[in-house]
């Protein structure tokens, strides 16, 4: 069981470049989210999705785009990278079935370290 | 979602009991209290969740007073491996808030030998 898989793990971008951080989960979870974590800070929610075809903004959505064409995948796109987007990005997924054994657990990926120069 | 306030950092020694208190004065009737743990370079993981009184699992205990305006995460006999950041979250069940969990600053616990 792979859980939540993020790629790439490390990436260096030049200012103005665009890229996509990939996130995939194999647990058939309805909910998926993207967070960023700056050094010494807590996690901040970028975008989230409650199901295929449905996305919404979190706390810090500017400069990022998401889509949810399938249940499994939730890619995060940086439209025009800026140094302020240097951060660690975490993807998370969880089940909508609260009566299941995993109903109260959020699964996080291992993180993607992004540096924008 | 209710705002939470936690200490920024705490120090402890191995073998001690650690209590981390979280304030959530505007908690709503339907809100649950959930604690997560995050090790360096890893995503957070669920520790414990409760609604009122006391909840205990194999990792920790959660104490919630009658007014529910605060909660205390208790870690018994901590070890060096408990060094992590601990987050208190408050929100309506389902527990995962439809994926819209808002994390605060968290409490950085440092356990020393």
XYZ file of C-alpha atoms in Angstrom, chain A:
117
model
C 0.000 0.000 0.000
C 1.793 3.125 -1.234
C -0.411 5.665 0.578
C 0.208 9.226 -0.602
C 2.970 9.637 -3.161
C 4.484 13.003 -4.020
C 6.881 13.792 -6.834
C 9.397 15.263 -7.199
C 10.986 15.179 -3.759
C 13.389 18.008 -4.564
C 13.191 20.705 -7.223
C 15.036 23.931 -8.004
C 13.250 26.437 -10.194
C 14.190 29.775 -11.661
C 11.932 32.738 -11.037
C 9.138 32.811 -13.585
C 9.256 29.132 -14.430
C 6.201 26.970 -14.040
C 5.995 23.438 -12.759
C 3.614 20.847 -11.386
C 3.946 18.964 -8.129
C 2.304 15.587 -8.450
C 0.278 13.887 -5.744
C -1.360 10.480 -5.968
C -3.129 8.322 -3.399
C -4.201 4.707 -3.725
C -6.646 4.574 -0.816
C -9.723 5.777 -2.721
C -9.928 8.826 -0.455
C -12.403 11.533 -1.318
C -10.532 14.394 0.358
C -7.172 15.709 -0.797
C -5.255 18.840 0.192
C -2.052 20.724 -0.451
C -0.106 22.496 2.292
C 3.085 24.503 2.345
C 5.417 24.745 5.300
C 8.043 27.442 5.537
C 11.051 26.983 7.857
C 10.032 27.121 11.508
C 6.389 27.646 10.616
C 3.216 25.626 10.762
C 1.415 24.197 7.747
C -0.718 26.507 5.657
C -3.502 25.195 3.458
C -3.168 26.101 -0.232
C -6.025 24.264 -1.943
C -8.227 21.328 -1.124
C -10.698 19.018 -2.837
C -13.665 17.053 -1.528
C -13.944 14.875 -4.602
C -13.208 14.520 -8.296
C -14.110 17.693 -10.147
C -14.395 19.801 -6.979
C -11.664 22.077 -5.650
C -11.584 25.084 -3.364
C -9.126 27.632 -2.037
C -7.414 27.409 1.307
C -5.509 30.042 3.271
C -2.783 30.875 0.724
C -4.017 30.023 -2.807
C -2.414 32.861 -4.776
C 0.148 31.701 -7.331
C -1.104 28.120 -7.306
C -3.588 26.167 -9.371
C -5.108 22.729 -8.818
C -7.395 20.303 -10.566
C -8.982 17.006 -9.555
C -9.874 15.061 -12.673
C -9.648 11.698 -10.899
C -10.076 10.522 -7.323
C -6.459 9.400 -7.181
C -4.601 12.474 -8.420
C -4.387 16.062 -7.168
C -1.598 17.991 -8.921
C -0.471 21.436 -7.739
C 0.688 23.859 -10.399
C 2.951 26.830 -9.816
C 2.055 29.247 -12.562
C 5.072 31.576 -12.407
C 7.450 30.630 -9.608
C 8.621 33.308 -7.187
C 11.280 33.130 -4.436
C 8.457 33.516 -1.885
C 7.223 30.095 -2.970
C 10.378 28.418 -1.702
C 8.965 25.960 0.791
C 8.196 22.356 1.594
C 4.930 21.191 0.098
C 2.833 18.419 1.603
C -0.054 16.635 -0.019
C -2.640 14.941 2.194
C -5.628 12.691 1.739
C -8.383 11.380 3.971
C -11.590 9.426 3.823
C -15.090 10.896 3.908
C -16.292 7.675 5.523
C -16.156 8.623 9.192
C -17.422 5.258 10.302
C -14.402 3.555 8.817
C -11.280 2.743 10.776
C -9.429 5.466 8.877
C -12.142 8.087 9.267
C -10.163 10.137 11.713
C -6.782 9.864 10.062
C -5.196 12.149 7.519
C -2.405 10.664 5.456
C 0.422 12.922 4.389
C 2.964 12.469 1.649
C 6.667 12.706 2.367
C 6.903 16.268 1.140
C 8.375 18.080 -1.852
C 11.219 20.520 -1.226
C 11.015 23.410 -3.670
C 13.610 26.162 -4.053
C 12.989 29.129 -6.328
C 16.062 31.144 -7.222
